[in-house]
Coordinates of C-alpha atoms and ligand atoms in Angstrom, one line a residue:
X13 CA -23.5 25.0 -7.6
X14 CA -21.9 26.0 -4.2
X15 CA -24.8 27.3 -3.0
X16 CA -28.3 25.9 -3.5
X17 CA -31.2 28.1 -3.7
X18 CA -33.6 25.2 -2.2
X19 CA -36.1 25.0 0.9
X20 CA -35.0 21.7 1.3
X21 CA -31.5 20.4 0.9
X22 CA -30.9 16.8 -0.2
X23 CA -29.9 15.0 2.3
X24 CA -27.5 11.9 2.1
X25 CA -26.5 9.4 4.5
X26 CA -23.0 8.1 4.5
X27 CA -23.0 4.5 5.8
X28 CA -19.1 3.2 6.0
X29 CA -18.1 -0.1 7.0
X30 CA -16.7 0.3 10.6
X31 CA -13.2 0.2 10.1
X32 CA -10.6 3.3 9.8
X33 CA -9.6 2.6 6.2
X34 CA -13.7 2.8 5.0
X35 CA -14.2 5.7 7.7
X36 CA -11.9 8.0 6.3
X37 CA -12.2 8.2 2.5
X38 CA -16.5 8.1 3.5
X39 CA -16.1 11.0 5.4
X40 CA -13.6 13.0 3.7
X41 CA -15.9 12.7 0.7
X42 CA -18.9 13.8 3.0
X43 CA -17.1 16.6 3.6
X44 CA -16.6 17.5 0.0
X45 CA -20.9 17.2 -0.9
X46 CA -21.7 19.3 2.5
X47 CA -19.1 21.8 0.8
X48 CA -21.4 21.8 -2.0
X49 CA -23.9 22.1 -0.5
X50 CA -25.7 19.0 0.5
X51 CA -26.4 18.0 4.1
X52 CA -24.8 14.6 4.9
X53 CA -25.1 12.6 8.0
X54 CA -22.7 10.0 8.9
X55 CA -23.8 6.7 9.9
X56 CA -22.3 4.4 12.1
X57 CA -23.2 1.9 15.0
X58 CA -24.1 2.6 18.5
X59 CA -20.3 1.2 19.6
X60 CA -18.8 3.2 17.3
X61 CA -20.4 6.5 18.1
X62 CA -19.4 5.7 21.9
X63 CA -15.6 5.2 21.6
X64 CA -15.5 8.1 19.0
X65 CA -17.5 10.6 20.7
X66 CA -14.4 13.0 21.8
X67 CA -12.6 13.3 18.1
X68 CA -16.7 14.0 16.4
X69 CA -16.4 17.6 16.5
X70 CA -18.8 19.0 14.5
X71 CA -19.9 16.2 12.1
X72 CA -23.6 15.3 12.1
X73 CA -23.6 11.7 13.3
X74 CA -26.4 9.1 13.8
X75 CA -26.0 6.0 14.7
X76 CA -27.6 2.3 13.7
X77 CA -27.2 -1.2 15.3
X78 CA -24.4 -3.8 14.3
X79 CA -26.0 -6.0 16.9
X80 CA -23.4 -5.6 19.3
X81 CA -24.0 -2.0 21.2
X82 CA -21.3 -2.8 23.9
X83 CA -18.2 -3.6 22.2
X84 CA -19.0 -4.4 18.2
X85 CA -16.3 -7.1 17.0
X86 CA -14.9 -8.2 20.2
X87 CA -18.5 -8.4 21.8
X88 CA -19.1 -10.7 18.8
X89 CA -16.1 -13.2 19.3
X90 CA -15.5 -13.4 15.6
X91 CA -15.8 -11.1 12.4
X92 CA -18.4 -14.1 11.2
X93 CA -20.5 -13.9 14.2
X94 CA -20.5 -10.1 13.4
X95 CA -21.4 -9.7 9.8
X96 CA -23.9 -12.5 10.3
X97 CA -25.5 -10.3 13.1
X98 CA -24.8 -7.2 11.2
X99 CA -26.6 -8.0 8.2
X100 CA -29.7 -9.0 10.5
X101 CA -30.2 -6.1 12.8
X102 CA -28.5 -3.4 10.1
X103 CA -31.6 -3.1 8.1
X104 CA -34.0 -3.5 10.4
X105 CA -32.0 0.0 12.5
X106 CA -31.5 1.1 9.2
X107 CA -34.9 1.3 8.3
X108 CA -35.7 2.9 11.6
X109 CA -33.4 6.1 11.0
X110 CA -34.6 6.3 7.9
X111 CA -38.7 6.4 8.7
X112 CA -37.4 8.9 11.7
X113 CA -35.3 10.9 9.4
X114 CA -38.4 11.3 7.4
X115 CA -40.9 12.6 10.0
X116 CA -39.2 16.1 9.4
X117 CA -38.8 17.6 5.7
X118 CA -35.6 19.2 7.2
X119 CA -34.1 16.1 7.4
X120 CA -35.8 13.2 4.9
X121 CA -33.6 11.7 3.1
X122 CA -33.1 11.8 -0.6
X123 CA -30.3 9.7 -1.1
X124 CA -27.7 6.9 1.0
X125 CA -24.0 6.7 -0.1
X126 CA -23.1 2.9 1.2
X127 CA -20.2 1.1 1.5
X128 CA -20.7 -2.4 -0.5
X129 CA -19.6 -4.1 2.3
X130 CA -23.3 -4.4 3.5
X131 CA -24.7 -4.5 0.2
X132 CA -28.2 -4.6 1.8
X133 CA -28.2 -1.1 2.3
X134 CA -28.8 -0.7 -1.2
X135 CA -32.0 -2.7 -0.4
X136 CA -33.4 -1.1 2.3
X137 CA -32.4 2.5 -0.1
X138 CA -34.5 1.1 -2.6
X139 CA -37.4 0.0 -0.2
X140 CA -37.4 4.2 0.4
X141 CA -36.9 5.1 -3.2
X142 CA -33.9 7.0 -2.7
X143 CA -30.7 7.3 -5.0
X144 CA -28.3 4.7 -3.7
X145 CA -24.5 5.5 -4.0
X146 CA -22.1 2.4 -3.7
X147 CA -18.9 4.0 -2.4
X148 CA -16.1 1.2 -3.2
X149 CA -13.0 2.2 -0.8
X150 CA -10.1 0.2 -2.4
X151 CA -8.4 0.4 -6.0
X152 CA -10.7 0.1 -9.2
X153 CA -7.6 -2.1 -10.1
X154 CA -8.7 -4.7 -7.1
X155 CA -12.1 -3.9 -7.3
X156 CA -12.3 -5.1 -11.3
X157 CA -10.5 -8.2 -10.2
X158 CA -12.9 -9.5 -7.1
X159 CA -15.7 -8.5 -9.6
X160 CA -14.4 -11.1 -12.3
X161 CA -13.9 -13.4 -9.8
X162 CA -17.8 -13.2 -8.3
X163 CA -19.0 -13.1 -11.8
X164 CA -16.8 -16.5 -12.6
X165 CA -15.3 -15.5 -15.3
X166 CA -11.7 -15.5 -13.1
X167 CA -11.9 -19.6 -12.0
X168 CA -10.4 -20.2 -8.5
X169 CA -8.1 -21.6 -7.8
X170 CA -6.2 -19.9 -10.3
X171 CA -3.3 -21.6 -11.6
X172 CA -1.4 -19.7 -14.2
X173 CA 1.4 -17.5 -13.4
X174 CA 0.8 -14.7 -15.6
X175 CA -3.4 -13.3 -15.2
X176 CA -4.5 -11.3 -17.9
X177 CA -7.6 -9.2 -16.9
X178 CA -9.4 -7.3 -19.2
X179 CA -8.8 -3.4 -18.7
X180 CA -5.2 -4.2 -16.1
X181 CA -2.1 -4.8 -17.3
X182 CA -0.8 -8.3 -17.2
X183 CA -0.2 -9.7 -13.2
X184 CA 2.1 -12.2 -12.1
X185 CA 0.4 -14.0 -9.2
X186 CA 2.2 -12.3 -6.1
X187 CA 0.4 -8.6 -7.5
X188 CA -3.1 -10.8 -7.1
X189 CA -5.1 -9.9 -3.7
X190 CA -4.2 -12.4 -1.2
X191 CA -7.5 -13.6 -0.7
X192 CA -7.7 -15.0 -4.3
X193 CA -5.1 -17.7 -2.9
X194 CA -5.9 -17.8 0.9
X195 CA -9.8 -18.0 0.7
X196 CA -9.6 -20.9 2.9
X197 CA -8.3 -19.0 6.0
X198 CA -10.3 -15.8 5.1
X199 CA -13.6 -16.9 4.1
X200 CA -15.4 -14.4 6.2
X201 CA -13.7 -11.6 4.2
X202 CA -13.3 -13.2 0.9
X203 CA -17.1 -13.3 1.0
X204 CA -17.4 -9.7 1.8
X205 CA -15.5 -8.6 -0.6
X206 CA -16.7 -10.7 -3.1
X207 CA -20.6 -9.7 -2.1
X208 CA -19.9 -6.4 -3.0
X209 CA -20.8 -6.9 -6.3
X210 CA -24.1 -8.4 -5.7
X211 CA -26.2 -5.7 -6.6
X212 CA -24.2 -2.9 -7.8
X213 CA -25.4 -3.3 -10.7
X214 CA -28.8 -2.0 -9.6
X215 CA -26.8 1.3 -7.3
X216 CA -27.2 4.3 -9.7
X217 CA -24.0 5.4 -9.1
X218 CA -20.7 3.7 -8.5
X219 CA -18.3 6.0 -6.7
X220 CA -14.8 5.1 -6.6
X221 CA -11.8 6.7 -4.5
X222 CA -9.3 7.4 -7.1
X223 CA -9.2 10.1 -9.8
X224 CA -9.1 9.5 -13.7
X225 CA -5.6 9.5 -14.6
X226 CA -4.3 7.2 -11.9
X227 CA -7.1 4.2 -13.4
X228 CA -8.1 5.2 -16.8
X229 CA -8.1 2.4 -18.3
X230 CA -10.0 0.3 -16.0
X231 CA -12.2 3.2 -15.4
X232 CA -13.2 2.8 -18.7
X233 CA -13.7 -0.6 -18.8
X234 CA -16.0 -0.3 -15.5
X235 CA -18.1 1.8 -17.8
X236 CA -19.0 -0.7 -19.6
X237 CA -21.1 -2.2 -16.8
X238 CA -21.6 0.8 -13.9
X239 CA -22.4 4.5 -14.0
X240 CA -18.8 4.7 -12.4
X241 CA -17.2 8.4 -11.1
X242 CA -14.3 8.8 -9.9
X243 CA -14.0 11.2 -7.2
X244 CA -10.6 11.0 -5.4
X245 CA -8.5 11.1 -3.7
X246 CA -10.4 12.0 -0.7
X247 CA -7.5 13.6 0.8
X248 CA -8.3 17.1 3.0
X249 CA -7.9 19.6 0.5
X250 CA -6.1 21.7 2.8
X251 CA -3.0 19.1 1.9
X252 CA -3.3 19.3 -1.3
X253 CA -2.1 22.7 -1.0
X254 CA -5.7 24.0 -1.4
X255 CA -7.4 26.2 0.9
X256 CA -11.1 25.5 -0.4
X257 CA -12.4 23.5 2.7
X258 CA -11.3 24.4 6.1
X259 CA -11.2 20.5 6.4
X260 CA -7.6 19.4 8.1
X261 CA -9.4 17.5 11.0
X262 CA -9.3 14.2 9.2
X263 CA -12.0 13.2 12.4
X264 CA -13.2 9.9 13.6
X265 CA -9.9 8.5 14.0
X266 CA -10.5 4.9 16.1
X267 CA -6.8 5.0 17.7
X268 CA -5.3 8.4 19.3
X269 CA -2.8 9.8 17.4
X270 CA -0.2 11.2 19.3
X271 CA 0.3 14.1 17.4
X272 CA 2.5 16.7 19.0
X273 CA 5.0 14.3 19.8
X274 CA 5.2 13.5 16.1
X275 CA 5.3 17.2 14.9
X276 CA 7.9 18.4 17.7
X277 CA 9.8 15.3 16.4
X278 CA 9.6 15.9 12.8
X279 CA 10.1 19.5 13.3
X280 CA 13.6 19.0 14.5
X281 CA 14.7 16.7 12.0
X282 CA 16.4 17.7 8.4
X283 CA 14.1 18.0 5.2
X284 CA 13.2 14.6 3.1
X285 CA 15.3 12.9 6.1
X286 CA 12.7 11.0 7.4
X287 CA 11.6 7.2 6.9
X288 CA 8.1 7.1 8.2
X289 CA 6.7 3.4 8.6
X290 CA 3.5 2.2 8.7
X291 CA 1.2 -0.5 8.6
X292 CA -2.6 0.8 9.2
X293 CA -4.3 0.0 10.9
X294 CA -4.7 -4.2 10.7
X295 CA -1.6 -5.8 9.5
X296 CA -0.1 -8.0 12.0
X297 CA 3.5 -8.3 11.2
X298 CA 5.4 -11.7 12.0
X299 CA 8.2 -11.8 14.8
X300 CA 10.8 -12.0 12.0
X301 CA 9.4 -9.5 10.0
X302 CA 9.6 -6.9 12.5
X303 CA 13.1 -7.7 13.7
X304 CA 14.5 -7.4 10.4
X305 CA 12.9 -4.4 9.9
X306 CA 14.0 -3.1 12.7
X307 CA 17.2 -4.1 11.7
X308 CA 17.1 -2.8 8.5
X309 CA 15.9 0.7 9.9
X310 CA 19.3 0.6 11.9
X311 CA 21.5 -0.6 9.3
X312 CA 20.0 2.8 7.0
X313 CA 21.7 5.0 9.6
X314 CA 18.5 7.4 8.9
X315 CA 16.0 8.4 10.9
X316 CA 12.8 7.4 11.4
X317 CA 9.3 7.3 12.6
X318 CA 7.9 4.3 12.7
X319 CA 3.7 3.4 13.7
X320 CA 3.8 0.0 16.4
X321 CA 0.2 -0.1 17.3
X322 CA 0.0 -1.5 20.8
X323 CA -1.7 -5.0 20.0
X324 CA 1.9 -5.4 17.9
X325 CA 4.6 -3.2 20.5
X326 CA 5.7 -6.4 22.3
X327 CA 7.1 -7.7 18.9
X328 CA 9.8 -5.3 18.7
X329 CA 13.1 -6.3 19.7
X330 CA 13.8 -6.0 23.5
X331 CA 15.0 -2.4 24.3
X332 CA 14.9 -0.8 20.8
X333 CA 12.9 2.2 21.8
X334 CA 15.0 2.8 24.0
X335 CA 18.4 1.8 22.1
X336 CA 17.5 3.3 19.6
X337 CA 15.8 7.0 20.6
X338 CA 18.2 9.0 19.0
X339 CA 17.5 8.5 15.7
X340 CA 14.2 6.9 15.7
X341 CA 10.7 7.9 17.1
X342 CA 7.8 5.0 18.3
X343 CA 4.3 5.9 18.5
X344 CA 1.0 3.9 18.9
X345 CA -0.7 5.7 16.1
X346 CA 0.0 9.1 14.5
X347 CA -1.7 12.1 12.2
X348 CA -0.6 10.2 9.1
X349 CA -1.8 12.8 6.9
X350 CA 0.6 15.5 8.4
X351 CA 3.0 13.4 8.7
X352 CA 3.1 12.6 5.2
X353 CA 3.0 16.4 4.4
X354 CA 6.0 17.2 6.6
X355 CA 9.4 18.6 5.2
X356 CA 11.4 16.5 6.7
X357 CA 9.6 12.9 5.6
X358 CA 11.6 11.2 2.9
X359 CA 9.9 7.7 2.0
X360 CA 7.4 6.0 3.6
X361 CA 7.2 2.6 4.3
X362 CA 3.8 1.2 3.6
X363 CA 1.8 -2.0 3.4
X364 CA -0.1 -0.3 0.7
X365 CA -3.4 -0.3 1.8
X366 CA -5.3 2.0 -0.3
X367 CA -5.9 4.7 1.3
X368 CA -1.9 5.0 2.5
X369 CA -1.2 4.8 -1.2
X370 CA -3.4 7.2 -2.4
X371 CA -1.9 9.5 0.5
X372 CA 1.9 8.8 -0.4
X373 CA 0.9 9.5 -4.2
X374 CA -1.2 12.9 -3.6
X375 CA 1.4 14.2 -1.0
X376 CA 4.7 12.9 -3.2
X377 CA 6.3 10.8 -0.7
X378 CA 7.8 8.1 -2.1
X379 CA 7.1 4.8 -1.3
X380 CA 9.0 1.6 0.0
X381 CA 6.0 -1.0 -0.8
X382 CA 6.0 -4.1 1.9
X383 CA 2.7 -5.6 0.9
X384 CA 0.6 -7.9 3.8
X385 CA -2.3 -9.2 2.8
X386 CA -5.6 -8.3 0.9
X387 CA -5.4 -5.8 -1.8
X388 CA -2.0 -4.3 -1.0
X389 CA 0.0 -6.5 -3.1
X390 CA -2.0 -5.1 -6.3
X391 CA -1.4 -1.8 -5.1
X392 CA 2.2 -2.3 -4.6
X393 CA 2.4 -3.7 -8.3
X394 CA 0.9 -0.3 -9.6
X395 CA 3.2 1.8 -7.6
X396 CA 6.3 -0.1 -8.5
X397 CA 5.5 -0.7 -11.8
X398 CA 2.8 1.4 -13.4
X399 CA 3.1 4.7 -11.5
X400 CA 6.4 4.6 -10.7
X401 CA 6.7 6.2 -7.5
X402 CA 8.1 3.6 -5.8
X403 CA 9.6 0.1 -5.4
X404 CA 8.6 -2.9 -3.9
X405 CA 10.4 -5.4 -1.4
X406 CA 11.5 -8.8 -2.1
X407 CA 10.6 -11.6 0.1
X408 CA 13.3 -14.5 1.0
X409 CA 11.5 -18.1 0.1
X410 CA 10.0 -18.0 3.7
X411 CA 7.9 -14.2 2.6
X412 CA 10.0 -12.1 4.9
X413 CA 12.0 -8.7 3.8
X414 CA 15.2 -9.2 5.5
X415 CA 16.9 -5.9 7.0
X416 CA 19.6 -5.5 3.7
X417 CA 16.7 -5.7 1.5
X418 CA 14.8 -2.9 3.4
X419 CA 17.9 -0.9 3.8
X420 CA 18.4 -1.3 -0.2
X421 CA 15.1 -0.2 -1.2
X422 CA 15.5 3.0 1.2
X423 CA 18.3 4.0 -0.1
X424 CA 17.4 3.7 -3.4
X425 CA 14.2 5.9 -3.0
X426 CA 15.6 8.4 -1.1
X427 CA 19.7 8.9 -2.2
X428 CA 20.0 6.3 -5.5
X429 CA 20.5 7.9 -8.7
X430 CA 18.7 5.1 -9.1
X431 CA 15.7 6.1 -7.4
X432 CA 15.9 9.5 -9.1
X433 CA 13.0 8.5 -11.7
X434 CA 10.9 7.4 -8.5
X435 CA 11.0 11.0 -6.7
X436 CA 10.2 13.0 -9.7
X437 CA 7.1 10.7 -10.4
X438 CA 6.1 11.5 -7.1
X439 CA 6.0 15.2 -7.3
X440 CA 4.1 14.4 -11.1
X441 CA 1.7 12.6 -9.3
X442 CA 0.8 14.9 -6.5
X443 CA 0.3 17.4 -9.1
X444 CA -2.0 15.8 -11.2
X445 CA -3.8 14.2 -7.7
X446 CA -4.1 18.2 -6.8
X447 CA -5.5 18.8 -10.3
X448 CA -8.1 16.2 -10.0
X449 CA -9.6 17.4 -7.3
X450 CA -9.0 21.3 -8.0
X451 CA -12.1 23.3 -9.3
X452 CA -12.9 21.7 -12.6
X453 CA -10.5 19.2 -12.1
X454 CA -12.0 15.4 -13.7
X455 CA -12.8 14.6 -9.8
X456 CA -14.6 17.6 -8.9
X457 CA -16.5 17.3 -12.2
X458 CA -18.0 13.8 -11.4
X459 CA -18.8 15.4 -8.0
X460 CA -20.3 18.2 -9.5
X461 CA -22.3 15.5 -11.4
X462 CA -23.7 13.7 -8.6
X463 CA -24.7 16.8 -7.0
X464 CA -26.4 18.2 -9.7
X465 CA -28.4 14.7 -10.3
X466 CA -29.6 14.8 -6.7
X467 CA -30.4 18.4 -6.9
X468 CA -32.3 18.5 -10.0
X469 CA -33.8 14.6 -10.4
X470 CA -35.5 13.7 -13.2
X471 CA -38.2 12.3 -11.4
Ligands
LIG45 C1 -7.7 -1.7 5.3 C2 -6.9 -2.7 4.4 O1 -5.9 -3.3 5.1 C3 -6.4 -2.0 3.2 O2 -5.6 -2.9 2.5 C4 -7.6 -1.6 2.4 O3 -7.2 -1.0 1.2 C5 -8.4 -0.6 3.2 O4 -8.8 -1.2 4.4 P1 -5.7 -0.3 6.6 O5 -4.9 -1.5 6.6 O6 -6.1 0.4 7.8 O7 -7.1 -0.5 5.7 O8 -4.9 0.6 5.6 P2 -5.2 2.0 4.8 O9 -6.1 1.8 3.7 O10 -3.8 2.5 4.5 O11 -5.9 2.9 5.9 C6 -5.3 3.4 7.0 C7 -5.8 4.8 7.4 O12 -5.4 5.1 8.7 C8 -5.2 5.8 6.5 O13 -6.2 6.8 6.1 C9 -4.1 6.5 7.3 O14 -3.9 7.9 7.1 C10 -4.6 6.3 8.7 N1 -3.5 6.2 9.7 C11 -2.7 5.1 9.6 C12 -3.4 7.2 10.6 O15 -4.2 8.1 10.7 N2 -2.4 7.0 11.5 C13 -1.5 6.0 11.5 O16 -0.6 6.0 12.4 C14 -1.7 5.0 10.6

């Protein structure tokens, strides 16, 4: 299969929401069909493609309109004036690329891997008669739950303290996604998640960033209703200890990391000494929250490395870089995934979006979960409780972590006797993340799969 004896090559376009967390696992997994040896372009919008230019490289790019060429979401004002103009010019730019695409055999399209964030590209793939791909970027944990809920069979508001969902283990209503509560305040995104599952139904395949063992059992329920593959984790492979992909540039990174600083840094620290804290690249902590994590990050005596993105540095106490430089590095935005794979990190403190879980769990880092918002409270419920590989913070009755509580989860995870269960499920888990992916592993196998399917087509 790695290389195909064809005139033309299928050709698949990779449209990802434009946001770092659906950027990343889309391309990652590009990588992995062009390694296969499909062409694959990668979509995005005209903004986009401006700011990102320098950190491209060599991936084949081409760009659509989101309706707001100068500045995308800020041009717009709001993230509802953007989807709303999104979903009206998309299609029609869509359709454009597509028609131009096709004026060459070289480059026609055969197939478009979408994120369901815009379900309508599944429409205009359709329109083409091409194989459409919905490429779901969060857990198939979160994504079974928003599905119930569009389908009505979860009623909001939900009431009940313990939720029992059909292929998940029972949930307490703090491991729900926060939108199931909040929809008021985030009716913009509650709706896009929620459309997601408007016509995936009709996608013929449903690719989903995790890998068999970490989801069976809701994989298999999934089954029941979508022609479902697992095909994570879309980590580089070249961190999973592999060397079949010369694939460490993680590319299109929307913030700069500020990487030698964090190597040099890391390089002069002890092994598994490390607390490295982040929050991706949207949560907004509260004043409160960051002081007593700051605090708590003292109190540890470790040291650490800790991601402040600039729209959140003038939260931090006054004079704690500073104060505080000898055991503890600040920086705007970092390589995560080295990071993660460096010696001398010993725990990371996440929010738990999806893909920083799936990065902890495939590197072994343990994890000190601090869930936000969104889907990170379900992921932090599966690390603590179903994986193992970490352990979650508990919130005083006003929702913050206070600095002990912080310092007590870190020392658990990293010295406890306590925490000893928690380290070796980590290295278990890398393992069988490395496996999944590996030649012949279950991932690779789906992948092989949809290769094959747009190679040979029945049709
Ligand atoms: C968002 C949501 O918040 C998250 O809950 C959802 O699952 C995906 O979309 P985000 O908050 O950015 O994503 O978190 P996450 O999913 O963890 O993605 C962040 C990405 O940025 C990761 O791939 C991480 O490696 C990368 N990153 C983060 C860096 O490269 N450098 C950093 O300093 C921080």
């Amino acid at each position: 299969m790695e290389k195909l004896n064809k005139e033309h090559k299928p050709h698949c376009l990779i449209l990802p929401y434009p946001l770092q967390g659906h950027i990343n696992p889309m391309l990652q997994f590009s990588k992995r069909l062009a390694h296969k040896g499909i062409r694959t372009t990668l979509v995005t919008t005209k903004y986009l493609y401006k700011v990102l230019q320098e950190s491209l490289g060599s991936i084949p790019v081409e760009t659509i309109s989101d309706g707001y060429d100068n500045g995308g979401v800020v041009e717009a004002g709001s993230t509802e004036a953007y989807i709303e103009k999104f979903r009206e010019v998309g299609p029609k730019t869509l359709t454009e690329l597509i028609e131009k695409l096709n004026n060459s055999s070289d480059t026609a399209v055969d197939c478009i891997i979408y994120d369901p964030f815009f379900p309508w590209d599944l429409d205009v793939s359709k329109k083409f008669g091409l194989v459409g791909a919905a490429f779901l970027t969060q857990s198939c944990a979160v994504d079974l739950i928003f599905y119930y809920v569009y389908k009505g069979e979860i009623k909001l508001p939900i009431t009940e303290n313990e939720i029992k969902v059909l292929g998940l283990p029972v949930l307490e209503s703090s491991d729900m996604p926060s939108f199931i509560y909040d929809y008021g305040s985030y009716a913009t995104a509650f709706e896009v998640v929620l459309n997601q599952f408007q016509n995936v139904e009709k996608a013929d395949w449903a690719l989903v960033n995790t890998f068999n063992k970490l989801e069976q059992e809701v994989i298999d329920w999934m089954e029941n209703f979508w022609r479902v593959k697992a095909i994570g984790p879309t980590i580089p492979s070249i961190y999973l200890d592999q060397r079949l992909l010369n694939d460490k540039e993680y590319g299109f990174s929307i913030l700069k990391p500020d990487t030698d600083a964090c190597k040099k840094w890391l390089d002069e620290r002890q092994n598994r000494s490390v607390i490295y804290v982040s929050f991706g690249s949207l949560v907004r902590l509260e004043v409160k929250q960051m002081e007593e994590l700051a605090k708590g990050l003292i109190m540890s005596n470790k040291c650490f490395l800790w991601v402040v993105r600039e729209s959140e540095e003038s939260k931090l106490p006054e004079n704690f870089a500073d104060e505080t430089s000898k055991k503890g590095l600040i920086v705007s935005w970092c390589p995560q995934l080295e990071v993660l794979a460096h010696d001398s990190v010993g725990c990371f403190i996440t929010h738990c979006g999806w893909n920083s879980t799936l990065e902890a769990l495939s590197l072994g880092v343990p994890m000190v979960a601090m869930p936000c918002w969104s889907d990170q409270s379900t992921n932090s419920k599966f690390v603590s409780d179903i994986w193992k590989t970490g352990i979650r913070t508990r919130a005083d009755d006003k929702g913050i972590a206070r600095d002990t509580e912080i310092m007590r989860c870190v020392e658990l995870v990293m010295d406890g006797d306590e925490g000893k269960e928690i380290r070796s499920n980590a290295i278990k888990w890398k393992e069988m993340a490395r496996e999944a992916v590996d030649k012949g592993g279950s991932s690779d196998r789906n992948i092989e799969e949809f290769v094959s399917a747009l190679v040979n087509p029945i049709n």
